[in-house]
């Protein structure tokens, strides 16, 4: 069951993040987003300071590019949680260590969550070198570039006007 703090804005859930560092970074990332986007991401969960494989959240142990999911920040999508009962599946942003407790990392991961929520919108043109990794990273990086004009030195509106327009309609 999700508790809500009635004195806070609607999107601020009462959650236990393990440390103020995680809490402040997550709140900072949400605060950097327009209301319409925040509301779409409101149901996303966070797993902080815990190995997600040990916790049983994910059924896979490595990312598409071969990195261990035990110690990198990532978004655990619903389709990777088929080993869990349906009522326990929840899009979850995993922040295994405090290295990931910063607004920039969390905003990138929220971009991944939004991608899933929007039904895998695409294709999105890669705006950074990392965005060339795959369609998932292209979307998350475009999302970051949209929120932070100086993110990669390129303007999303001119790089991918379709993605820019999508984000604008969500605001
Ligand atoms: Zn990513």
mmCIF file of C-alpha atoms and ligand atoms in Angstrom:
data_model
loop_
_atom_site.group_PDB
_atom_site.id
_atom_site.type_symbol
_atom_site.label_atom_id
_atom_site.label_comp_id
_atom_site.label_asym_id
_atom_site.label_seq_id
_atom_site.Cartn_x
_atom_site.Cartn_y
_atom_site.Cartn_z
ATOM 1 C CA UNK A 1 0.000 0.000 0.000
ATOM 2 C CA UNK A 2 1.238 3.464 -0.838
ATOM 3 C CA UNK A 3 0.990 6.129 1.814
ATOM 4 C CA UNK A 4 0.824 9.734 0.793
ATOM 5 C CA UNK A 5 1.871 12.771 2.770
ATOM 6 C CA UNK A 6 -1.044 15.176 2.560
ATOM 7 C CA UNK A 7 1.042 18.267 3.283
ATOM 8 C CA UNK A 8 3.311 17.703 0.259
ATOM 9 C CA UNK A 9 2.600 18.061 -3.446
ATOM 10 C CA UNK A 10 0.798 15.057 -4.864
ATOM 11 C CA UNK A 11 3.833 13.564 -6.591
ATOM 12 C CA UNK A 12 5.878 13.302 -3.415
ATOM 13 C CA UNK A 13 5.148 9.899 -1.984
ATOM 14 C CA UNK A 14 6.197 8.832 1.429
ATOM 15 C CA UNK A 15 8.866 6.279 0.608
ATOM 16 C CA UNK A 16 11.855 4.872 2.395
ATOM 17 C CA UNK A 17 14.927 5.441 0.268
ATOM 18 C CA UNK A 18 17.519 4.360 2.822
ATOM 19 C CA UNK A 19 19.363 7.654 3.084
ATOM 20 C CA UNK A 20 18.835 11.367 2.671
ATOM 21 C CA UNK A 21 21.223 11.289 -0.280
ATOM 22 C CA UNK A 22 18.854 9.097 -2.311
ATOM 23 C CA UNK A 23 15.805 10.997 -1.103
ATOM 24 C CA UNK A 24 17.171 14.422 -2.000
ATOM 25 C CA UNK A 25 18.365 13.294 -5.438
ATOM 26 C CA UNK A 26 15.030 11.655 -6.286
ATOM 27 C CA UNK A 27 13.050 14.681 -5.141
ATOM 28 C CA UNK A 28 15.440 16.933 -7.084
ATOM 29 C CA UNK A 29 14.951 14.884 -10.253
ATOM 30 C CA UNK A 30 11.153 15.021 -9.951
ATOM 31 C CA UNK A 31 11.286 18.740 -9.178
ATOM 32 C CA UNK A 32 13.152 19.307 -12.446
ATOM 33 C CA UNK A 33 10.256 17.921 -14.487
ATOM 34 C CA UNK A 34 7.025 19.594 -15.573
ATOM 35 C CA UNK A 35 3.846 18.591 -13.782
ATOM 36 C CA UNK A 36 2.434 16.527 -16.644
ATOM 37 C CA UNK A 37 5.581 14.412 -16.825
ATOM 38 C CA UNK A 38 5.790 14.031 -13.037
ATOM 39 C CA UNK A 39 2.243 12.740 -12.917
ATOM 40 C CA UNK A 40 2.949 10.120 -15.572
ATOM 41 C CA UNK A 41 5.935 8.929 -13.527
ATOM 42 C CA UNK A 42 4.169 9.030 -10.190
ATOM 43 C CA UNK A 43 3.760 5.247 -9.903
ATOM 44 C CA UNK A 44 7.416 4.434 -10.598
ATOM 45 C CA UNK A 45 9.181 2.739 -7.697
ATOM 46 C CA UNK A 46 12.787 3.070 -6.537
ATOM 47 C CA UNK A 47 15.099 0.447 -5.088
ATOM 48 C CA UNK A 48 18.014 2.191 -3.403
ATOM 49 C CA UNK A 49 21.233 0.874 -1.888
ATOM 50 C CA UNK A 50 20.311 -2.753 -2.554
ATOM 51 C CA UNK A 51 21.523 -5.347 -5.064
ATOM 52 C CA UNK A 52 18.416 -5.897 -7.266
ATOM 53 C CA UNK A 53 19.419 -9.463 -8.145
ATOM 54 C CA UNK A 54 19.752 -10.387 -4.473
ATOM 55 C CA UNK A 55 16.419 -8.666 -3.792
ATOM 56 C CA UNK A 56 14.737 -10.795 -6.469
ATOM 57 C CA UNK A 57 13.497 -7.812 -8.443
ATOM 58 C CA UNK A 58 15.005 -8.788 -11.758
ATOM 59 C CA UNK A 59 15.248 -12.097 -13.566
ATOM 60 C CA UNK A 60 18.363 -11.081 -15.500
ATOM 61 C CA UNK A 61 21.808 -10.265 -14.150
ATOM 62 C CA UNK A 62 23.472 -8.303 -16.921
ATOM 63 C CA UNK A 63 22.563 -5.330 -19.071
ATOM 64 C CA UNK A 64 22.365 -5.518 -22.875
ATOM 65 C CA UNK A 65 25.959 -4.310 -23.039
ATOM 66 C CA UNK A 66 27.208 -6.923 -20.563
ATOM 67 C CA UNK A 67 27.433 -4.884 -17.350
ATOM 68 C CA UNK A 68 26.309 -6.378 -14.055
ATOM 69 C CA UNK A 69 22.961 -5.043 -12.920
ATOM 70 C CA UNK A 70 24.074 -5.538 -9.325
ATOM 71 C CA UNK A 71 25.925 -2.227 -9.193
ATOM 72 C CA UNK A 72 24.707 0.083 -11.979
ATOM 73 C CA UNK A 73 21.745 2.423 -12.071
ATOM 74 C CA UNK A 74 19.040 1.179 -14.429
ATOM 75 C CA UNK A 75 15.305 1.048 -14.995
ATOM 76 C CA UNK A 76 13.784 -2.360 -14.379
ATOM 77 C CA UNK A 77 10.930 -2.660 -16.871
ATOM 78 C CA UNK A 78 7.771 -4.648 -16.340
ATOM 79 C CA UNK A 79 8.738 -7.162 -19.016
ATOM 80 C CA UNK A 80 11.772 -8.243 -16.988
ATOM 81 C CA UNK A 81 9.566 -9.020 -13.976
ATOM 82 C CA UNK A 82 7.575 -11.906 -15.429
ATOM 83 C CA UNK A 83 8.953 -14.128 -12.658
ATOM 84 C CA UNK A 84 6.984 -12.056 -10.152
ATOM 85 C CA UNK A 85 3.228 -12.318 -9.492
ATOM 86 C CA UNK A 86 1.387 -9.776 -11.656
ATOM 87 C CA UNK A 87 0.344 -7.649 -8.692
ATOM 88 C CA UNK A 88 3.984 -7.244 -7.584
ATOM 89 C CA UNK A 89 5.355 -6.066 -10.914
ATOM 90 C CA UNK A 90 6.189 -2.398 -10.960
ATOM 91 C CA UNK A 91 8.471 -0.276 -13.106
ATOM 92 C CA UNK A 92 11.403 0.311 -10.751
ATOM 93 C CA UNK A 93 14.407 2.574 -10.936
ATOM 94 C CA UNK A 94 17.307 0.767 -9.329
ATOM 95 C CA UNK A 95 20.037 2.810 -7.642
ATOM 96 C CA UNK A 96 22.274 0.155 -6.054
ATOM 97 C CA UNK A 97 24.919 2.511 -4.696
ATOM 98 C CA UNK A 98 25.117 6.145 -3.645
ATOM 99 C CA UNK A 99 27.162 6.834 -6.794
ATOM 100 C CA UNK A 100 23.785 6.931 -8.546
ATOM 101 C CA UNK A 101 22.221 9.329 -6.027
ATOM 102 C CA UNK A 102 22.290 12.408 -8.229
ATOM 103 C CA UNK A 103 19.674 14.311 -10.215
ATOM 104 C CA UNK A 104 21.294 13.657 -13.631
ATOM 105 C CA UNK A 105 21.429 9.883 -13.284
ATOM 106 C CA UNK A 106 17.928 9.666 -11.878
ATOM 107 C CA UNK A 107 16.477 11.933 -14.570
ATOM 108 C CA UNK A 108 18.027 9.685 -17.233
ATOM 109 C CA UNK A 109 16.430 6.642 -15.583
ATOM 110 C CA UNK A 110 13.090 8.435 -15.331
ATOM 111 C CA UNK A 111 13.432 8.937 -19.085
ATOM 112 C CA UNK A 112 13.600 5.158 -19.474
ATOM 113 C CA UNK A 113 10.508 4.748 -17.304
ATOM 114 C CA UNK A 114 8.651 7.334 -19.363
ATOM 115 C CA UNK A 115 9.643 5.475 -22.533
ATOM 116 C CA UNK A 116 7.938 2.342 -21.223
ATOM 117 C CA UNK A 117 4.893 4.307 -20.044
ATOM 118 C CA UNK A 118 4.519 5.806 -23.525
ATOM 119 C CA UNK A 119 4.619 2.399 -25.184
ATOM 120 C CA UNK A 120 8.198 2.653 -26.498
ATOM 121 C CA UNK A 121 7.801 5.801 -28.596
ATOM 122 C CA UNK A 122 10.298 5.956 -31.424
ATOM 123 C CA UNK A 123 12.472 5.978 -33.307
ATOM 124 C CA UNK A 124 14.333 8.801 -31.578
ATOM 125 C CA UNK A 125 17.483 10.163 -33.200
ATOM 126 C CA UNK A 126 20.589 9.660 -31.008
ATOM 127 C CA UNK A 127 21.577 13.008 -29.524
ATOM 128 C CA UNK A 128 24.722 11.783 -27.727
ATOM 129 C CA UNK A 129 27.295 9.080 -28.366
ATOM 130 C CA UNK A 130 25.752 6.969 -25.586
ATOM 131 C CA UNK A 131 22.336 7.380 -27.222
ATOM 132 C CA UNK A 132 23.678 5.340 -30.158
ATOM 133 C CA UNK A 133 23.755 2.259 -27.890
ATOM 134 C CA UNK A 134 20.135 1.363 -28.622
ATOM 135 C CA UNK A 135 16.615 2.816 -28.922
ATOM 136 C CA UNK A 136 16.172 2.830 -25.140
ATOM 137 C CA UNK A 137 19.226 4.998 -24.559
ATOM 138 C CA UNK A 138 18.293 7.240 -27.478
ATOM 139 C CA UNK A 139 14.979 8.034 -25.804
ATOM 140 C CA UNK A 140 16.436 8.564 -22.290
ATOM 141 C CA UNK A 141 19.195 10.812 -23.615
ATOM 142 C CA UNK A 142 16.728 12.852 -25.676
ATOM 143 C CA UNK A 143 14.635 13.258 -22.533
ATOM 144 C CA UNK A 144 17.674 14.605 -20.635
ATOM 145 C CA UNK A 145 18.552 16.948 -23.479
ATOM 146 C CA UNK A 146 14.986 18.248 -23.470
ATOM 147 C CA UNK A 147 15.118 19.068 -19.765
ATOM 148 C CA UNK A 148 18.622 20.487 -19.764
ATOM 149 C CA UNK A 149 19.504 22.522 -22.862
ATOM 150 C CA UNK A 150 23.247 22.388 -22.085
ATOM 151 C CA UNK A 151 23.170 18.604 -21.533
ATOM 152 C CA UNK A 152 25.161 17.651 -24.605
ATOM 153 C CA UNK A 153 25.689 20.896 -26.450
ATOM 154 C CA UNK A 154 22.964 20.065 -28.942
ATOM 155 C CA UNK A 155 19.426 21.387 -29.166
ATOM 156 C CA UNK A 156 16.806 18.642 -29.190
ATOM 157 C CA UNK A 157 14.377 20.793 -31.181
ATOM 158 C CA UNK A 158 16.736 20.900 -34.140
ATOM 159 C CA UNK A 159 18.175 17.383 -33.603
ATOM 160 C CA UNK A 160 14.796 15.620 -33.353
ATOM 161 C CA UNK A 161 11.776 17.895 -33.576
ATOM 162 C CA UNK A 162 9.393 14.937 -33.294
ATOM 163 C CA UNK A 163 10.809 13.896 -29.899
ATOM 164 C CA UNK A 164 10.901 17.511 -28.744
ATOM 165 C CA UNK A 165 7.228 17.902 -29.701
ATOM 166 C CA UNK A 166 6.315 14.724 -27.846
ATOM 167 C CA UNK A 167 7.890 15.947 -24.622
ATOM 168 C CA UNK A 168 6.252 19.349 -25.020
ATOM 169 C CA UNK A 169 2.800 17.753 -25.273
ATOM 170 C CA UNK A 170 3.408 15.884 -21.997
ATOM 171 C CA UNK A 171 4.195 19.020 -20.042
HETATM 172 ZN ZN1 LIG B 1 20.108 4.436 -19.806
#
